[in-house]
Short mmCIF file of C-alpha atoms in Angstrom, two decimals:
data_model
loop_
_atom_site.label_atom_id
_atom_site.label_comp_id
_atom_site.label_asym_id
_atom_site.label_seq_id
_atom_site.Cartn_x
_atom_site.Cartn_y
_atom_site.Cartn_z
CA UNK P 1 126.74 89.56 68.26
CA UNK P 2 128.57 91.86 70.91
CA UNK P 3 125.64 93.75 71.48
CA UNK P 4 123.05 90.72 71.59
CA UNK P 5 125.33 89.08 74.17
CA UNK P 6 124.93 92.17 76.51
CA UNK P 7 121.43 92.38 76.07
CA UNK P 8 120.92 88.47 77.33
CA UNK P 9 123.38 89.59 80.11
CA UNK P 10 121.37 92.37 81.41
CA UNK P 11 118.13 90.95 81.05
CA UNK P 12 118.95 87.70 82.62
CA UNK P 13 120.61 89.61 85.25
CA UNK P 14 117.08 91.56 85.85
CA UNK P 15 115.14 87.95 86.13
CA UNK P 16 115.94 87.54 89.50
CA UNK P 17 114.73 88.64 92.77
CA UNK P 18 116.35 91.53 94.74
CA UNK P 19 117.93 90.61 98.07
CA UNK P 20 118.10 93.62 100.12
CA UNK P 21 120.87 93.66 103.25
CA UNK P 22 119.03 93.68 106.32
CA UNK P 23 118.03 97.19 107.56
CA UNK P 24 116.73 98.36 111.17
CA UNK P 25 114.02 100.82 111.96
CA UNK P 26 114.33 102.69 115.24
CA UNK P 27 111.06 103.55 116.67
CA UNK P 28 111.17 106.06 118.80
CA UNK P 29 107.84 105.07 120.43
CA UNK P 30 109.31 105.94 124.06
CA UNK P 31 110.04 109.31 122.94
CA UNK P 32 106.87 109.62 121.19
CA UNK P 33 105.11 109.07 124.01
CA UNK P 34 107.21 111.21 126.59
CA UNK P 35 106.21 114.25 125.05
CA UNK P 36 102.88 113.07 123.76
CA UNK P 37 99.80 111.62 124.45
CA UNK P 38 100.29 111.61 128.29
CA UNK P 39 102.79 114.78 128.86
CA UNK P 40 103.15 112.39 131.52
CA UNK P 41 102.47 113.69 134.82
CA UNK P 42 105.94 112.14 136.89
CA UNK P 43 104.20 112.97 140.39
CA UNK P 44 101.24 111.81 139.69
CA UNK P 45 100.53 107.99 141.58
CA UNK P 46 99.28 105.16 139.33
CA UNK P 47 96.58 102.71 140.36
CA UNK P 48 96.64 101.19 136.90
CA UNK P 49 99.52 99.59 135.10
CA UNK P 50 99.13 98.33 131.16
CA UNK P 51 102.30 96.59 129.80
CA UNK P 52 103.00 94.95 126.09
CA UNK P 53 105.16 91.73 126.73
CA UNK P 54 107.36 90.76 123.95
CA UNK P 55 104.22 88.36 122.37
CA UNK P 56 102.32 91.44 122.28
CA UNK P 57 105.02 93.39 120.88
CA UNK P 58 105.55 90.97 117.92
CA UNK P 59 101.61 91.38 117.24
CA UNK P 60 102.09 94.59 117.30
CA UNK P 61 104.81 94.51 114.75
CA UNK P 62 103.23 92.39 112.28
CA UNK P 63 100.31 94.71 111.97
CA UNK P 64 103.01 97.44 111.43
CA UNK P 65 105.05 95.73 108.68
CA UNK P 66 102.30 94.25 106.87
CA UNK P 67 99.88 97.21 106.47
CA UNK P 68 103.08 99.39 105.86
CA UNK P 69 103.74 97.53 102.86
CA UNK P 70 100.02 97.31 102.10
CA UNK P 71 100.22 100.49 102.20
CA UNK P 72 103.50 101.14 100.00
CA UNK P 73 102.14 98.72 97.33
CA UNK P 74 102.40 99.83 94.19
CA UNK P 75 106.04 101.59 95.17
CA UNK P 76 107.30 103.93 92.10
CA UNK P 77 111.16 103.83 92.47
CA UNK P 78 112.80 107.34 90.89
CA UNK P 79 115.30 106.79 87.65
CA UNK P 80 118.27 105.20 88.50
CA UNK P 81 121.44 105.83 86.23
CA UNK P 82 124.71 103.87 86.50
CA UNK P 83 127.71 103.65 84.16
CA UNK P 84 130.17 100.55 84.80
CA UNK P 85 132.94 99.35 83.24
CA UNK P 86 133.18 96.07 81.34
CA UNK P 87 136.26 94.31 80.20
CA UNK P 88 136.63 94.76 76.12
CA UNK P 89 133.45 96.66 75.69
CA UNK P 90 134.18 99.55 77.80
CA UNK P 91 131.92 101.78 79.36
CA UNK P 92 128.16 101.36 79.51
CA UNK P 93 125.73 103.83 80.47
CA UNK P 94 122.78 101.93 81.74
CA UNK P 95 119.40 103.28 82.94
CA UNK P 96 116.08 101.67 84.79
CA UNK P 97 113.13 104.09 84.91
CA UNK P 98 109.48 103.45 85.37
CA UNK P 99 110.56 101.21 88.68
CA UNK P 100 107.48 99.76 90.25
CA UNK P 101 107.51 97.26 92.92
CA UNK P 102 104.47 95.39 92.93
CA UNK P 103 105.44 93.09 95.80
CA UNK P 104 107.25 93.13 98.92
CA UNK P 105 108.12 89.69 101.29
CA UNK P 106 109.55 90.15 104.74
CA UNK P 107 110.59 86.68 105.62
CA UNK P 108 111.84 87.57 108.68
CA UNK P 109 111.35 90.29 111.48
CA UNK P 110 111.98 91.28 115.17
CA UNK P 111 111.32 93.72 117.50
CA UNK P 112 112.87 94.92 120.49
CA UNK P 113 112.35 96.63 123.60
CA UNK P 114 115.21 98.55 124.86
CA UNK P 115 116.61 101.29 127.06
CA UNK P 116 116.24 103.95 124.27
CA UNK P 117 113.22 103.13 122.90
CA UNK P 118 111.49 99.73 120.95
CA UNK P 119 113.35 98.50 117.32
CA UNK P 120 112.06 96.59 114.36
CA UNK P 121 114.90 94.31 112.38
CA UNK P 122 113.70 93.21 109.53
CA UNK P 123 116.37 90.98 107.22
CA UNK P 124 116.04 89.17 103.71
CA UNK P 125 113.59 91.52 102.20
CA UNK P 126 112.83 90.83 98.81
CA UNK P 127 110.81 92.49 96.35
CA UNK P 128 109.36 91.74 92.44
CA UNK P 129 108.92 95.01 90.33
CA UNK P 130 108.55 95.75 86.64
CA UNK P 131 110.80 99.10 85.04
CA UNK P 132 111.99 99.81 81.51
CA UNK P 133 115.78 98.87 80.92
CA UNK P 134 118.04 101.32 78.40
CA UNK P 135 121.50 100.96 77.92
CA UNK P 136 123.88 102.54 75.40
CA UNK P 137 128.11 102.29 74.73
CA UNK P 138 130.53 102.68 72.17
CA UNK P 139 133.97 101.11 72.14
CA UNK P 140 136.90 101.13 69.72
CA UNK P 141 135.86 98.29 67.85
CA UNK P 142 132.85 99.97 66.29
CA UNK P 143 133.17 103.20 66.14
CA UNK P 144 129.19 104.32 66.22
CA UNK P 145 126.84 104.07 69.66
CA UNK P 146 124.80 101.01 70.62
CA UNK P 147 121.93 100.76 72.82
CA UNK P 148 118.96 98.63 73.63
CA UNK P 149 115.76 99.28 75.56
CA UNK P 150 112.94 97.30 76.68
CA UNK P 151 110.85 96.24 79.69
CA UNK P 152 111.21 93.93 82.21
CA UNK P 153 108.86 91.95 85.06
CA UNK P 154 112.02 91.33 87.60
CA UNK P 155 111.78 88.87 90.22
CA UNK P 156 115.49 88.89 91.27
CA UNK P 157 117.31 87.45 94.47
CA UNK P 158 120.03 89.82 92.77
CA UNK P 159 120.65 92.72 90.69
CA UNK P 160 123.50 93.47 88.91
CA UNK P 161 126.27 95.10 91.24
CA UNK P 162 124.86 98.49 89.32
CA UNK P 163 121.53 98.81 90.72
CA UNK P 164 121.00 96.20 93.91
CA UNK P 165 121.98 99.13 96.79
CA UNK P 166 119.83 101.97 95.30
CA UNK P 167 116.94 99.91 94.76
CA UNK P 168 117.76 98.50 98.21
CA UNK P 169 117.90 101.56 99.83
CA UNK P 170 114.79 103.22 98.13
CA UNK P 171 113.03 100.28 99.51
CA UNK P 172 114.42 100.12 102.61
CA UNK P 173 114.21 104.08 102.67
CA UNK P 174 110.23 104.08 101.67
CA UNK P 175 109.42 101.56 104.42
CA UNK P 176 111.21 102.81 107.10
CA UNK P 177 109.79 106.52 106.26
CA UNK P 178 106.15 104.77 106.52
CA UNK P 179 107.16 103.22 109.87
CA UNK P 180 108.42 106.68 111.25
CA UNK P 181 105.32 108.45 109.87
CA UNK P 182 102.87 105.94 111.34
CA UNK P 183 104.57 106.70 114.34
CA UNK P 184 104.18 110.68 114.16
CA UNK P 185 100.55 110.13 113.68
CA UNK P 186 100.16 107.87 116.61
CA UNK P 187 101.85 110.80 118.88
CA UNK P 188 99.31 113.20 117.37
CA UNK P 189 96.59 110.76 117.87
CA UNK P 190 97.65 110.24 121.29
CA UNK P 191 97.88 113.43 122.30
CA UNK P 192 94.13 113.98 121.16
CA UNK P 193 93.05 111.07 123.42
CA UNK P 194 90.41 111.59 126.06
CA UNK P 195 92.51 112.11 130.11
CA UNK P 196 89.34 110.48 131.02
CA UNK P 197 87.45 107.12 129.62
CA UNK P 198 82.92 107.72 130.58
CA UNK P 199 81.86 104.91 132.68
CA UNK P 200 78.36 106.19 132.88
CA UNK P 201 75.94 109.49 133.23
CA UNK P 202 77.85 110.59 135.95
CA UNK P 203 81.39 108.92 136.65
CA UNK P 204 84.35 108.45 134.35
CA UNK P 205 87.79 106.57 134.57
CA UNK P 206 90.63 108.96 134.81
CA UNK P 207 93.06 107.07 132.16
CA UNK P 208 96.12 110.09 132.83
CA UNK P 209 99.15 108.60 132.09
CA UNK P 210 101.56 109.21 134.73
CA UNK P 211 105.56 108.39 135.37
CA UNK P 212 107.81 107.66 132.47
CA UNK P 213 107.27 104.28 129.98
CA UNK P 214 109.11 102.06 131.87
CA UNK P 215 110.91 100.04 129.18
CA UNK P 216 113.07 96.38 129.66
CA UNK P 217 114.19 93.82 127.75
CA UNK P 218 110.77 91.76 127.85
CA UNK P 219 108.13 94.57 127.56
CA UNK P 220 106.90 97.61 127.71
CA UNK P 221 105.00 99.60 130.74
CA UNK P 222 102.73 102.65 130.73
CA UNK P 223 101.00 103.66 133.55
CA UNK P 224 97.65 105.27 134.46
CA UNK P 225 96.19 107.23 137.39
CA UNK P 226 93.35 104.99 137.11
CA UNK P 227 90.94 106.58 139.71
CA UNK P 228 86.95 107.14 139.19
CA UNK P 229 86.40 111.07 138.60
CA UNK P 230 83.04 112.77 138.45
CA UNK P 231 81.89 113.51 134.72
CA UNK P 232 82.57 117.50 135.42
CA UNK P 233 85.45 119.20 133.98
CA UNK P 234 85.43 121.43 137.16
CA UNK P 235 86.13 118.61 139.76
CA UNK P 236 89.46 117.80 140.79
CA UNK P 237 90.81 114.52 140.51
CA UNK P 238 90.41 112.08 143.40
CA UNK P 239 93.52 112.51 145.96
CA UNK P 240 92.06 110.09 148.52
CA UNK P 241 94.62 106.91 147.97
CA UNK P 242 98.78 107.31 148.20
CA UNK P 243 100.23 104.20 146.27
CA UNK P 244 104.10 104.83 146.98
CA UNK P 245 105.22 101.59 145.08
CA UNK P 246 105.40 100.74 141.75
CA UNK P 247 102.58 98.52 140.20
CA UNK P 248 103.98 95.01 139.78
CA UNK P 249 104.14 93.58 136.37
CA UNK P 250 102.30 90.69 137.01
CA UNK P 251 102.28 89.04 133.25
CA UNK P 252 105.89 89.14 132.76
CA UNK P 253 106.17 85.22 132.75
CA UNK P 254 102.70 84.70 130.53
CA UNK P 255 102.57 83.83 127.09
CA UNK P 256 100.00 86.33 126.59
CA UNK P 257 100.15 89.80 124.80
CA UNK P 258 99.07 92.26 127.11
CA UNK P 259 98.90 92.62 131.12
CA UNK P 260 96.44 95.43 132.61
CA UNK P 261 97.11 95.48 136.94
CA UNK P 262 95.01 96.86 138.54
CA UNK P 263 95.24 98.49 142.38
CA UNK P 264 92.36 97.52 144.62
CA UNK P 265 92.55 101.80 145.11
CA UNK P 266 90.70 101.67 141.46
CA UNK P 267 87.55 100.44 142.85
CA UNK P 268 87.60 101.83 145.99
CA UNK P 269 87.40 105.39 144.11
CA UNK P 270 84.14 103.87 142.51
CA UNK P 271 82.61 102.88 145.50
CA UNK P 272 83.79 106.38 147.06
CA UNK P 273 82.35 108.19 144.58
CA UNK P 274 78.88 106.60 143.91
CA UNK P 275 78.36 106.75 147.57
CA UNK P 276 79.69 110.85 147.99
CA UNK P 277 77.40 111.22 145.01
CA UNK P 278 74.11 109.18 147.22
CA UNK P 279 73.59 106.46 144.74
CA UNK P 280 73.52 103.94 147.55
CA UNK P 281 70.46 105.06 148.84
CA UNK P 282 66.88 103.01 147.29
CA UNK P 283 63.70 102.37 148.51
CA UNK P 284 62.77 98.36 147.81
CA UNK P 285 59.26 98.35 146.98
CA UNK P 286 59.38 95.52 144.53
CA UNK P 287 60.50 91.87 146.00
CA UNK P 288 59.60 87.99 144.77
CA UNK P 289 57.97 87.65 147.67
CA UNK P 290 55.63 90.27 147.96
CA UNK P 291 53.72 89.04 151.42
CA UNK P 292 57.03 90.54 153.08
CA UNK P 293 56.11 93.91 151.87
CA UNK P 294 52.67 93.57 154.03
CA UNK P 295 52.98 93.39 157.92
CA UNK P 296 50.58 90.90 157.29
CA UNK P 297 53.69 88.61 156.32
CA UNK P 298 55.56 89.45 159.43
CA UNK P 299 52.92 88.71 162.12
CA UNK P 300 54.88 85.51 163.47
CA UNK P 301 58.15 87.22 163.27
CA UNK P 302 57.61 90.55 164.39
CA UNK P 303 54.14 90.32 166.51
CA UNK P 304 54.12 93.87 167.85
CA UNK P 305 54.51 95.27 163.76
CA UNK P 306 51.27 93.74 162.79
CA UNK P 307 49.50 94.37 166.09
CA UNK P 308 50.34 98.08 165.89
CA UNK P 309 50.00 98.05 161.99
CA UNK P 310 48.27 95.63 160.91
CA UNK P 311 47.78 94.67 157.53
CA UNK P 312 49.40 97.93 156.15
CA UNK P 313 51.36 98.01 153.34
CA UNK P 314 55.42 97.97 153.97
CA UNK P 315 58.60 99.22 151.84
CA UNK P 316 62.51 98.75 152.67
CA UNK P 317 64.84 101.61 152.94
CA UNK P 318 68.12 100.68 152.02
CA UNK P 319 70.85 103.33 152.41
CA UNK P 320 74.58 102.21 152.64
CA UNK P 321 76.70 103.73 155.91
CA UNK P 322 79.54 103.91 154.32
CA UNK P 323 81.02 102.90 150.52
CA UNK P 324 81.93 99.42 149.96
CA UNK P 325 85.52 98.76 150.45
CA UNK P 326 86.92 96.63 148.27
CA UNK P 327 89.42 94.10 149.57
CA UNK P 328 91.97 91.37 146.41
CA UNK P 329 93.94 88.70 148.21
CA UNK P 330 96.14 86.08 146.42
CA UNK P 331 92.77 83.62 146.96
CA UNK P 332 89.79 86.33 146.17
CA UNK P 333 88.33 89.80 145.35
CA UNK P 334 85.52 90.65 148.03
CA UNK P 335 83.71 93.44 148.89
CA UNK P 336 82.73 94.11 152.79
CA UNK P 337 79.77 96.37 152.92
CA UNK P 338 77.79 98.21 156.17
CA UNK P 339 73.97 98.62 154.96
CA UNK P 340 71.35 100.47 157.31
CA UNK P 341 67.87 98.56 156.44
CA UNK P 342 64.63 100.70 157.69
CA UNK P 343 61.62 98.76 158.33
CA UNK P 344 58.82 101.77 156.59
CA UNK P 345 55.17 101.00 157.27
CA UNK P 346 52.77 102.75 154.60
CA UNK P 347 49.73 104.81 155.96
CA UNK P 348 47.34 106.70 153.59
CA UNK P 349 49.98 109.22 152.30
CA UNK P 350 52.34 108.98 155.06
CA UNK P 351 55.62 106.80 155.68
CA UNK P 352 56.18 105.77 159.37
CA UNK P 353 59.66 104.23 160.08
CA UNK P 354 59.55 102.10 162.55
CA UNK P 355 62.55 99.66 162.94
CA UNK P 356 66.32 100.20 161.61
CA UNK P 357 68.75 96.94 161.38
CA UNK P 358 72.30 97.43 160.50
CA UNK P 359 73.89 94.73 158.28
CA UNK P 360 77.52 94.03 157.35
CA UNK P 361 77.51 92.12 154.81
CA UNK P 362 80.70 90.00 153.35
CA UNK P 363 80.49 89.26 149.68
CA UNK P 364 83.05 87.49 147.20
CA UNK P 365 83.55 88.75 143.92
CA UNK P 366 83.34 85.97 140.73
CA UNK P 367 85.20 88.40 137.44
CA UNK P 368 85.71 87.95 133.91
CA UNK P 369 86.03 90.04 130.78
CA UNK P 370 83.61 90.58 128.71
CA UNK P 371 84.57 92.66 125.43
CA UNK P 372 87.64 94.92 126.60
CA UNK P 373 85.40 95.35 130.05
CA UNK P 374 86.08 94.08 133.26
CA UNK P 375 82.81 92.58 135.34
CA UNK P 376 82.24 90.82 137.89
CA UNK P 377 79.22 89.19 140.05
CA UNK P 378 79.14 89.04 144.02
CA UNK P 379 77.83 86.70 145.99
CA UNK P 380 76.99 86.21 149.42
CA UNK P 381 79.77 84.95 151.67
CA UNK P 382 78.26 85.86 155.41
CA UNK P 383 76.67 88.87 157.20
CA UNK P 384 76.02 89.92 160.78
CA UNK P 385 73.44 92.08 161.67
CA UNK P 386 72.23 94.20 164.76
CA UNK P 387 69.28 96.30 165.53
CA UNK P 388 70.00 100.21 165.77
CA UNK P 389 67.06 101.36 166.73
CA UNK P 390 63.54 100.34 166.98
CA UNK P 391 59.75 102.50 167.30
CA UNK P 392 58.07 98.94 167.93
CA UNK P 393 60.28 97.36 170.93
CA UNK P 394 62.66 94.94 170.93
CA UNK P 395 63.21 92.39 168.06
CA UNK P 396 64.09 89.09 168.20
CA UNK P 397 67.23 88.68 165.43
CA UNK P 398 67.50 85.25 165.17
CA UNK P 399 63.90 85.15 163.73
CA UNK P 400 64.17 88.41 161.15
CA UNK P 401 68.04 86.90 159.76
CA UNK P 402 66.14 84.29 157.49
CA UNK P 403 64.20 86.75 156.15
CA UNK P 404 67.14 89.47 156.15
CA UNK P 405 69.27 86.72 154.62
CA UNK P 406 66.73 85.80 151.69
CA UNK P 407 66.30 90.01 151.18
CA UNK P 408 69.84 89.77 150.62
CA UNK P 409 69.85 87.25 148.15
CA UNK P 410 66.86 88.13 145.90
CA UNK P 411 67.12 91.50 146.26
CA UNK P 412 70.63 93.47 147.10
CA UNK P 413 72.65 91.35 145.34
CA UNK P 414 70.56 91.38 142.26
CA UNK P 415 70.60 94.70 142.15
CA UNK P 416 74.34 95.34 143.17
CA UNK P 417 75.02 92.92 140.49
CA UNK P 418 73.09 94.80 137.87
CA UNK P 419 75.97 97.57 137.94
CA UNK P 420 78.61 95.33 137.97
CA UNK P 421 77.51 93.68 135.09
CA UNK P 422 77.96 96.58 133.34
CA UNK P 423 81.75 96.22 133.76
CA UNK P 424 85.01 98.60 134.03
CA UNK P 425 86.31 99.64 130.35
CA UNK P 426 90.03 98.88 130.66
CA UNK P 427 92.59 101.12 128.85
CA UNK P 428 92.76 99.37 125.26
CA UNK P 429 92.84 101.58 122.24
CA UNK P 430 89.71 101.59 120.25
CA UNK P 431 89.93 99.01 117.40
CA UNK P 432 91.58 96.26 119.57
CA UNK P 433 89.66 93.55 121.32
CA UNK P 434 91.18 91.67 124.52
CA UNK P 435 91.07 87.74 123.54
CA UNK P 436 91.61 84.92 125.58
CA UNK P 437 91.68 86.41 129.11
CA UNK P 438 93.23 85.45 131.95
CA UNK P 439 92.99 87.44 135.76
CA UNK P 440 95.54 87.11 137.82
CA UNK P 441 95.12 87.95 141.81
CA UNK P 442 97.52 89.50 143.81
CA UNK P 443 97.80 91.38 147.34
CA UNK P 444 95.77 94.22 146.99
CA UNK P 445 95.54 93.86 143.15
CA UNK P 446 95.11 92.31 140.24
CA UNK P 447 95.80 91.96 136.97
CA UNK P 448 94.24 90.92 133.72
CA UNK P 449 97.06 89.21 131.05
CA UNK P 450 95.45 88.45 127.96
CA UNK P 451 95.81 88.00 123.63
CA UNK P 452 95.16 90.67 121.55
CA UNK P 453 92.72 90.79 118.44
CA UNK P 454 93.03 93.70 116.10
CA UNK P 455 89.87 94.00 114.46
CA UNK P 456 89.16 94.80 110.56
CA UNK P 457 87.26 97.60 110.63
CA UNK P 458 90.21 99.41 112.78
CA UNK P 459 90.45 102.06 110.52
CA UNK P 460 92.04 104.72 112.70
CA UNK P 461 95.00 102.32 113.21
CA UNK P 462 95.18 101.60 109.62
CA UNK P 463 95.19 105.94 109.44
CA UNK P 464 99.02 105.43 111.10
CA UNK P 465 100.61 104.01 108.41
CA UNK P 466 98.78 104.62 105.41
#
């Protein structure tokens, strides 16, 4: 009867569901990433700023927790051996072996952002496992050994005083050694990262990170050199911009995951490079209105063209003077551009320039994000023009800026457009997708503060904490 008692005892004690005390994991991601990924480069000047707000942060550390116990699942617990003493019987030597947890539930978790690096609290874990029970004592009253064995599904809030801290601790020890592990491989895979992000054929996105993480109580900051490079190993990077200041947090106060800022510097080193590298240069022999390409189509506008030329056959030089510069106000992004348009007349097999107008041409910028890409469309906002030289007299402006303006329209912008469709890759780590975008204008930058979508077939995040 003793010994039947005992066994109810135990096994109703084991029919519960284990309660562990709430445990903290330190994650030294700030640390990580200090002697990472980066080797941050602390005189280096940043034109691009990312920062994780605490929303983002929280997404963040879902993913973590949950596929770390994916991950853990099944969790084989080493042999655990207690002896305790119980009033009349005595002694008893008691032993679970075969421990596997089969389910884990965090009901509730946080994460922090601090001085020293970024925490995850997580309190009232429970668990359900299955393990083989023994137990075995002798007392006074009967003189010869009794013991019991079996097996047990446990879904306990509680163990018996014996057993609840190891099996506590193994858990707590198993997922916190995930957690830190995950985080070793994300240093290492860091560290591998691409210093530069390919744009196209010929430019790329120098995505350096430079300073320290700046870390606060509401997020977390990295930040980026952010400049356009040439695609060749052997070119320095761009020195042409000083940006003294800090970059602004800018989504600090948004309910959104991420904010990306950008410097207006960013795309000025685009349009400085494309133009050092003479892609502003075409020849425009291809319009929707293809009577302008004949002096034939002219004859009322510029007389002395088709007298000296007349019907001949007529293509548009369009070279820029200088790159684009790029100008983000708290109202718009806009672009002010100086274009040198020579008038070519076609004869036989040669090409006879014969009239050069210089345009300035003021366009505002409409952006959005497509994908984790930043693009944009301009459009026409005004333009003055002059003539710089001419090989056919003087011309009359006021009757060539229709015409100028509808060359604009139909064909620079179109084309101009065309590459900025194409967008700017922002610095998000393969696997995630921006969601839910927002773009925020400041002076002299802006800043994109959006949700974050991690995406199923991420399989190089799920390689952190496998």
């Amino acid at each position: 009867m003793l010994s039947l008692s005992l066994q109810q005892m135990i096994k109703s004690n084991f029919r519960k569901r284990i309660t562990m005390t709430p445990f903290l994991v330190l994650l030294l991601l700030a640390s990580s990433l200090n002697h990472g990924y980066a080797q941050f480069h602390p005189n280096n000047e940043a034109f691009i700023s990312l920062s994780i707000t605490q929303n983002g942060l929280d997404f963040v550390k879902e993913l973590l927790v949950n596929k770390a116990i994916s991950s853990l699942i099944p969790l084989q617990l080493p042999n655990i051996e207690k002896t305790s003493k119980i009033p009349v019987v005595g002694n008893v030597y008691m032993v679970l072996s075969n421990i596997t947890i089969y389910h884990i539930y965090v009901p509730s978790s946080s994460v922090k952002p601090g001085e020293t690096g970024i925490s995850i609290t997580a309190s009232g874990v429970t668990c359900d496992l299955s393990m083989n029970w023994y137990y075995s004592y002798s007392t006074w009253l009967v003189p010869v050994e009794i013991s019991d064995r079996g097996r047990a599904e446990v879904q306990v809030r509680k163990v018996v005083d014996a057993f609840e801290e190891k099996i506590g601790s193994a858990v707590e020890n198993a997922i916190t050694k995930k957690l830190t592990k995950g985080i070793s491989r994300l240093d290492s895979y860091l560290e591998s990262l691409p210093k530069e992000v390919p744009v196209d054929d010929h430019t790329s996105l120098n995505v350096t990170f430079v300073n320290d993480v700046l870390l606060s109580d509401s997020y977390v900051g990295f930040e980026t050199n952010g400049l356009f490079i040439e695609r060749n190993p052997s070119v320095p990077i761009l020195d042409l911009y000083h940006n003294n200041l800090k970059l602004p947090i800018l989504c600090t106060n948004s309910s959104k995951m991420v904010g990306i800022t950008l410097d207006e510097a960013v795309f000025n080193s685009a349009s400085a490079l494309y133009y050092d590298a003479k892609f502003m240069h075409w020849i425009v022999d291809q319009i929707p209105d293809q009577s302008l390409l004949n002096t034939a189509g002219w004859r009322f506008i510029i007389p002395q063209l088709y007298k000296k030329y007349p019907n001949h056959d007529m293509n548009f030089n369009i070279s820029l003077s200088t790159p684009p510069v790029v100008e983000i106000s708290n109202q718009k992004a806009g672009a002010i551009t100086i274009v040198d348009m020579t008038i070519d007349v076609l004869e036989e097999d040669k090409v006879i320039p014969v009239a050069c107008i210089s345009l300035v041409i003021q366009a505002t910028g409409a952006l959005k994000i497509s994908g984790n890409n930043l693009v944009g469309d301009i459009r026409l906002n005004d333009f003055q023009m002059s003539l710089k030289w001419s090989k056919i007299g003087n011309l009359r402006m006021y009757l060539i800026q229709p015409v100028v303006w509808t060359l604009i329209e139909t064909v620079f912008l179109p084309h101009a457009n065309t590459r900025l469709n194409k967008g700017l890759p922002l610095p998000i780590i393969h696997g995630f997708i921006l969601q839910n975008a927002e773009i925020i204008l400041s002076t002299s930058r802006l800043a994109v503060c959006s949700d974050v979508a991690f995406t199923e077939s991420n399989k190089r995040f799920s390689y952190f904490i496998q």
